[in-house]
PDB file of C-alpha atoms in Angstrom:
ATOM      1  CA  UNK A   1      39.979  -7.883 -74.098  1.00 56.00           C
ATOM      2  CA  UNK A   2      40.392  -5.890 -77.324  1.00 53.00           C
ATOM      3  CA  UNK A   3      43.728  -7.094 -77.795  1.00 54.00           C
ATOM      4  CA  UNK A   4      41.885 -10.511 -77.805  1.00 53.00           C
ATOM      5  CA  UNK A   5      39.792  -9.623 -80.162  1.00 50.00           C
ATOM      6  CA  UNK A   6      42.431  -8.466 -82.360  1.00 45.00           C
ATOM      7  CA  UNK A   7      44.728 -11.047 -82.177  1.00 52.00           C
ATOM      8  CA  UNK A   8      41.401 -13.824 -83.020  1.00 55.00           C
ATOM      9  CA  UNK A   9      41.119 -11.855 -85.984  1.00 47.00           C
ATOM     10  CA  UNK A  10      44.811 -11.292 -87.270  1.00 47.00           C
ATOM     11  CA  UNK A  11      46.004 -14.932 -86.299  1.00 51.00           C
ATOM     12  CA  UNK A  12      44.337 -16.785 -89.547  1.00 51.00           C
ATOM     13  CA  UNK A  13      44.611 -13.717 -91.760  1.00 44.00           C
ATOM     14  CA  UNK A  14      48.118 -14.430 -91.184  1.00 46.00           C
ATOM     15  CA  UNK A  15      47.613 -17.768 -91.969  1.00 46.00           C
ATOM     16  CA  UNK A  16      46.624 -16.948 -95.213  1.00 41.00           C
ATOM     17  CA  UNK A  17      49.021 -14.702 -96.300  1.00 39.00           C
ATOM     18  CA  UNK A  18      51.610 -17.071 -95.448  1.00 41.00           C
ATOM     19  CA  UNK A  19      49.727 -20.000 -97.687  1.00 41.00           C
ATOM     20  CA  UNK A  20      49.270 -17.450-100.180  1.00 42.00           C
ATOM     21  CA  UNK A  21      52.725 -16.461-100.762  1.00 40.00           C
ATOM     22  CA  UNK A  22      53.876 -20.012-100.595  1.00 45.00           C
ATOM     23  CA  UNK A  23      51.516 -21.714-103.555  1.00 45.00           C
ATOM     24  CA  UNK A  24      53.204 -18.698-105.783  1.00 42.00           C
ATOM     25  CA  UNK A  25      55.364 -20.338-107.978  1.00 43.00           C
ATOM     26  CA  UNK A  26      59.229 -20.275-107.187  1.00 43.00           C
ATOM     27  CA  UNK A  27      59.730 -18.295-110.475  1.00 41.00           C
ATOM     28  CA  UNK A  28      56.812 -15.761-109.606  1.00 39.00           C
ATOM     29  CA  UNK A  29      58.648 -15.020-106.245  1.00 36.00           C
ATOM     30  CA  UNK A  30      61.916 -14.334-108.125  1.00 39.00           C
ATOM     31  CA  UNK A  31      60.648 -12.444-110.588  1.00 40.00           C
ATOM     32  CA  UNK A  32      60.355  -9.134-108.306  1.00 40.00           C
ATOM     33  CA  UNK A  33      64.004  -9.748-107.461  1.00 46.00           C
ATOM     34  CA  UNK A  34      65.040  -9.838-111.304  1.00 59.00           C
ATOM     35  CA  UNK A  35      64.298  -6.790-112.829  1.00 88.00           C
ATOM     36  CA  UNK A  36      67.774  -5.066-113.165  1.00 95.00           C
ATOM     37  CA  UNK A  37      71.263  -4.035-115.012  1.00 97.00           C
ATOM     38  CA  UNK A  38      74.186  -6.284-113.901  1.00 98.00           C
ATOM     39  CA  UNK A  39      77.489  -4.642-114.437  1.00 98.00           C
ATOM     40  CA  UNK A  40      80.491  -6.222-113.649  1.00 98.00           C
ATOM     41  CA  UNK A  41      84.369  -4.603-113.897  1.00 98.00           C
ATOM     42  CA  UNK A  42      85.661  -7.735-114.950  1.00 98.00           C
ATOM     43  CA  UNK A  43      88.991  -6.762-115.177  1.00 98.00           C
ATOM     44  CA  UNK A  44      91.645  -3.925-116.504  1.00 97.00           C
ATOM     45  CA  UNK A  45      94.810  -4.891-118.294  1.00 98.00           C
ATOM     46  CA  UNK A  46      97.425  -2.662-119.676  1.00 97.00           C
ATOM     47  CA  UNK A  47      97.328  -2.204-123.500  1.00 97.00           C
ATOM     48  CA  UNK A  48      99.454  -0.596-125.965  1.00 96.00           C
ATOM     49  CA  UNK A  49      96.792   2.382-126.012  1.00 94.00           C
ATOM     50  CA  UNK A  50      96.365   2.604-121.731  1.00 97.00           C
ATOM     51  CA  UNK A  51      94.367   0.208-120.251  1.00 97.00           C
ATOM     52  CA  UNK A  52      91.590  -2.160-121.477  1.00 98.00           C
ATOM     53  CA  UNK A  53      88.793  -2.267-119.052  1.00 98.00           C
ATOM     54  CA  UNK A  54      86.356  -5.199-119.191  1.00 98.00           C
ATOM     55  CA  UNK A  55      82.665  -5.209-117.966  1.00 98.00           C
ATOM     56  CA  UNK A  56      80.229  -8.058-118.108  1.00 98.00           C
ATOM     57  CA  UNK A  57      76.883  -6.833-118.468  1.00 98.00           C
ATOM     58  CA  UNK A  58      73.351  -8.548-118.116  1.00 97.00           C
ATOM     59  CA  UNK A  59      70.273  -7.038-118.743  1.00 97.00           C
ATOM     60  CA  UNK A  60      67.382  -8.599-116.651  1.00 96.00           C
ATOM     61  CA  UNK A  61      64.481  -5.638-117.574  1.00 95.00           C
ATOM     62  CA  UNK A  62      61.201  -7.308-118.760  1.00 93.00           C
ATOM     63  CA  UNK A  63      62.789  -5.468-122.208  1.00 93.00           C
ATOM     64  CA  UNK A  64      65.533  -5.391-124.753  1.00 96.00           C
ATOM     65  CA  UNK A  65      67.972  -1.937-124.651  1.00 97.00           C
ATOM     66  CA  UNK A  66      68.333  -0.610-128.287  1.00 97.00           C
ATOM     67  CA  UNK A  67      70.182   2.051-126.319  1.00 97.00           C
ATOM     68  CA  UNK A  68      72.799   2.141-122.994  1.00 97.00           C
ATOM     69  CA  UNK A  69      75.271   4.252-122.597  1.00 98.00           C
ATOM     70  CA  UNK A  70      76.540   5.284-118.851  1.00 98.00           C
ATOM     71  CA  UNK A  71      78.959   8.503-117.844  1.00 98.00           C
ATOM     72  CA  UNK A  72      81.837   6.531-116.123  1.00 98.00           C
ATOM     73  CA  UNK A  73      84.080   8.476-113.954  1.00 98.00           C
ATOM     74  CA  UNK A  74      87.708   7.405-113.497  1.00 98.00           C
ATOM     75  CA  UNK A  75      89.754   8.269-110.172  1.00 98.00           C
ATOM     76  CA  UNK A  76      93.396   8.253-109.767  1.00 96.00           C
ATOM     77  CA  UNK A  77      95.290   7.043-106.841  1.00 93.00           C
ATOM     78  CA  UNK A  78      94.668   9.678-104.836  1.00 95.00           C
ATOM     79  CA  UNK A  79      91.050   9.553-105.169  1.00 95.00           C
ATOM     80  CA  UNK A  80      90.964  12.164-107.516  1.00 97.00           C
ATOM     81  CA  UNK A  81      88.713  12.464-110.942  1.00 97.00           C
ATOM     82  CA  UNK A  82      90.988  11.878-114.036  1.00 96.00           C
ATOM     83  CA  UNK A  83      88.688  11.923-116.371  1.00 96.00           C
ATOM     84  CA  UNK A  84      84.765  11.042-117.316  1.00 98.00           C
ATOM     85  CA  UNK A  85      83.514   9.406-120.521  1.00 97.00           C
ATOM     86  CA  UNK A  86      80.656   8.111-121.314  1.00 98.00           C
ATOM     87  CA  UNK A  87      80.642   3.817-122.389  1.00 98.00           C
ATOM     88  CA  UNK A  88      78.286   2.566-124.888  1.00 98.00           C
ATOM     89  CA  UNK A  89      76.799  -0.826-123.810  1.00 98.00           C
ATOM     90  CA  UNK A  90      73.868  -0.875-126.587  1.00 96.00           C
ATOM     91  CA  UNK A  91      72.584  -3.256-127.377  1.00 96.00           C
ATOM     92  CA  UNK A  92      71.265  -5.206-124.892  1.00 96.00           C
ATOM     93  CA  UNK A  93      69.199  -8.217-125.133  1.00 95.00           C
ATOM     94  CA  UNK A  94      66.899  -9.583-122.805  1.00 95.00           C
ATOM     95  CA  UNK A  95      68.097 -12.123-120.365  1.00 95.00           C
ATOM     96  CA  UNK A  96      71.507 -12.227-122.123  1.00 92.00           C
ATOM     97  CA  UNK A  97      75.344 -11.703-120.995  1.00 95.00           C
ATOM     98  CA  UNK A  98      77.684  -9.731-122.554  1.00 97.00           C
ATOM     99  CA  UNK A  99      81.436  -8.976-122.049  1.00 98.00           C
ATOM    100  CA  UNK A 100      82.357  -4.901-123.170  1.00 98.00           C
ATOM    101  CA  UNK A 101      86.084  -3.949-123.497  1.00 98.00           C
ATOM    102  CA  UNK A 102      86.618  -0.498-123.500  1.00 98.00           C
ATOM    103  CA  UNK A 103      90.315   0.392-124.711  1.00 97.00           C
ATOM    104  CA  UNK A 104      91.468   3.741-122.626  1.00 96.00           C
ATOM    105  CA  UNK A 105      94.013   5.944-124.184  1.00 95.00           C
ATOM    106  CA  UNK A 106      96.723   6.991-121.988  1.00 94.00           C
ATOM    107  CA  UNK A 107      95.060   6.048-118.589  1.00 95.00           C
ATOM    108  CA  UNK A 108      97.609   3.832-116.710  1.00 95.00           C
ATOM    109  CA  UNK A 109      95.838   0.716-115.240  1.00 97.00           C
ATOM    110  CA  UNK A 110      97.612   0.752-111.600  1.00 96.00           C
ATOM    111  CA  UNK A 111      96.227   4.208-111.324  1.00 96.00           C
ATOM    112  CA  UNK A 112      93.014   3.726-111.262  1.00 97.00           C
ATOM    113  CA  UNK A 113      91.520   3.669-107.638  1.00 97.00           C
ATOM    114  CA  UNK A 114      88.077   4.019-108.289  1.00 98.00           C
ATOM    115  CA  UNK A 115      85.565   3.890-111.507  1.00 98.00           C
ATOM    116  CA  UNK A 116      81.814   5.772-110.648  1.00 98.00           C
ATOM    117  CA  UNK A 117      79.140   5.330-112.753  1.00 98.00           C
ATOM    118  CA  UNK A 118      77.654   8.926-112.694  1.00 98.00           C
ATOM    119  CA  UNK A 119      74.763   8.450-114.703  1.00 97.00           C
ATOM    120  CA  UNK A 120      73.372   6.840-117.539  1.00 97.00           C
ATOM    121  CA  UNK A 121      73.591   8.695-120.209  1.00 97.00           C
ATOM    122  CA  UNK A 122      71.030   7.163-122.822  1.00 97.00           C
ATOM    123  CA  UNK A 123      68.653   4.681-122.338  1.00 96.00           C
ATOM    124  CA  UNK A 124      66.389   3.331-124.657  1.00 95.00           C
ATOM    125  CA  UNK A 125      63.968   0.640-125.409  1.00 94.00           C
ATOM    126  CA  UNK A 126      60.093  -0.324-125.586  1.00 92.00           C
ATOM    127  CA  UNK A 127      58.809   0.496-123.146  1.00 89.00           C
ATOM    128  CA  UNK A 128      61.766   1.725-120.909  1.00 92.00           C
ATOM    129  CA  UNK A 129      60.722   4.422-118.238  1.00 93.00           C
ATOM    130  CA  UNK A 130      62.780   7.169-118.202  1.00 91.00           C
ATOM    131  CA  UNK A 131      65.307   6.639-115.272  1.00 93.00           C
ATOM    132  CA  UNK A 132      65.042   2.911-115.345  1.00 95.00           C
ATOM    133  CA  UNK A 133      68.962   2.182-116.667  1.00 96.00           C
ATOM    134  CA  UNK A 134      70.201   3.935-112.767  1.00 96.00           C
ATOM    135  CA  UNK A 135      67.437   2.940-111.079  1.00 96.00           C
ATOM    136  CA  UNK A 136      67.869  -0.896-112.008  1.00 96.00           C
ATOM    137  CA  UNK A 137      71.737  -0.722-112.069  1.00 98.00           C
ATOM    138  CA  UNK A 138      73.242  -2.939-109.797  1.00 98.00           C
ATOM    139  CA  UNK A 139      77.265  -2.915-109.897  1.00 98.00           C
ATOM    140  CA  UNK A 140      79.724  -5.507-108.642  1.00 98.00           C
ATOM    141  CA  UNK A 141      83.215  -5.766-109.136  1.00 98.00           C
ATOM    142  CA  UNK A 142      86.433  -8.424-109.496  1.00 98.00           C
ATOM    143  CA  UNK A 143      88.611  -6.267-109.071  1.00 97.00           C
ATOM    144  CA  UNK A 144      90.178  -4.563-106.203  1.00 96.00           C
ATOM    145  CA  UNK A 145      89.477  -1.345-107.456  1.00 96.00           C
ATOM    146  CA  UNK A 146      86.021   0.125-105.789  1.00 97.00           C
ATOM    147  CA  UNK A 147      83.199   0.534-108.202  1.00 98.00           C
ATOM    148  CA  UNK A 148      79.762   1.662-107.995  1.00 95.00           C
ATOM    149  CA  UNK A 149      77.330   3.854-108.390  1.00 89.00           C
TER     150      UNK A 149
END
């Protein structure tokens, strides 16, 4: 009986959630989705000074980025750390693409196995929590080199 009684009760609160969350407008559901960093590894290439590593970066935060700057941390081919720098993305506009080349001295492009972003090592805009820039990073690659965070 009391599960009865339950269900009768939960059945068109249900109902309404489900009404609810479908008069929100397509945008408004999205918008949770879209708060982030998009960075791409593009591609590397080799270049007279090492290699030249491209990202594509989009910054989706409900604010510009006067300031972003991750630690980056290069492996070799057998998955062990050749070096870590730190990239300078700044600025970064609102709801805007951008392409980065970063021109490494004397890293050899076929030796890179993996890139890591570490951390981020400055982050700065109005209204930008602390922590946001690894919170809200989300990493994909072109490459077949593994990348992440």
């Amino acid at each position: 009986m009391r599960n009865h009684i339950v269900r009768k009760f939960l059945a068109p609160l249900a109902s309404v959630v489900i009404l609810a969350t479908a008069a929100l407008p397509a945008g408004a559901q999205e918008a949770a989705d879209d708060t982030n960093i998009t960075l791409e590894l593009n591609n590397l290439s080799p270049s007279e000074a090492g290699c030249l590593v491209t990202f594509m970066v989009r910054n989706s935060l409900d604010a510009a980025l006067d300031q972003l700057a991750y630690e980056v941390v290069l492996f070799d081919g057998k998955g062990l750390v050749d070096r870590m720098i730190v990239l300078d993305f700044s600025p970064l506009v609102k709801d805007k693409t951008r392409v980065r080349q970063f021109d490494l001295d004397g890293i050899s492009c076929p030796d890179v196995s993996r890139v890591l972003i570490n951390d981020a090592a400055s982050c700065a805009g109005q209204d930008v929590a602390d922590g946001t820039c690894i919170r809200a990073l989300e990493t994909t690659t072109r490459t077949e080199i593994e990348f992440g965070s």
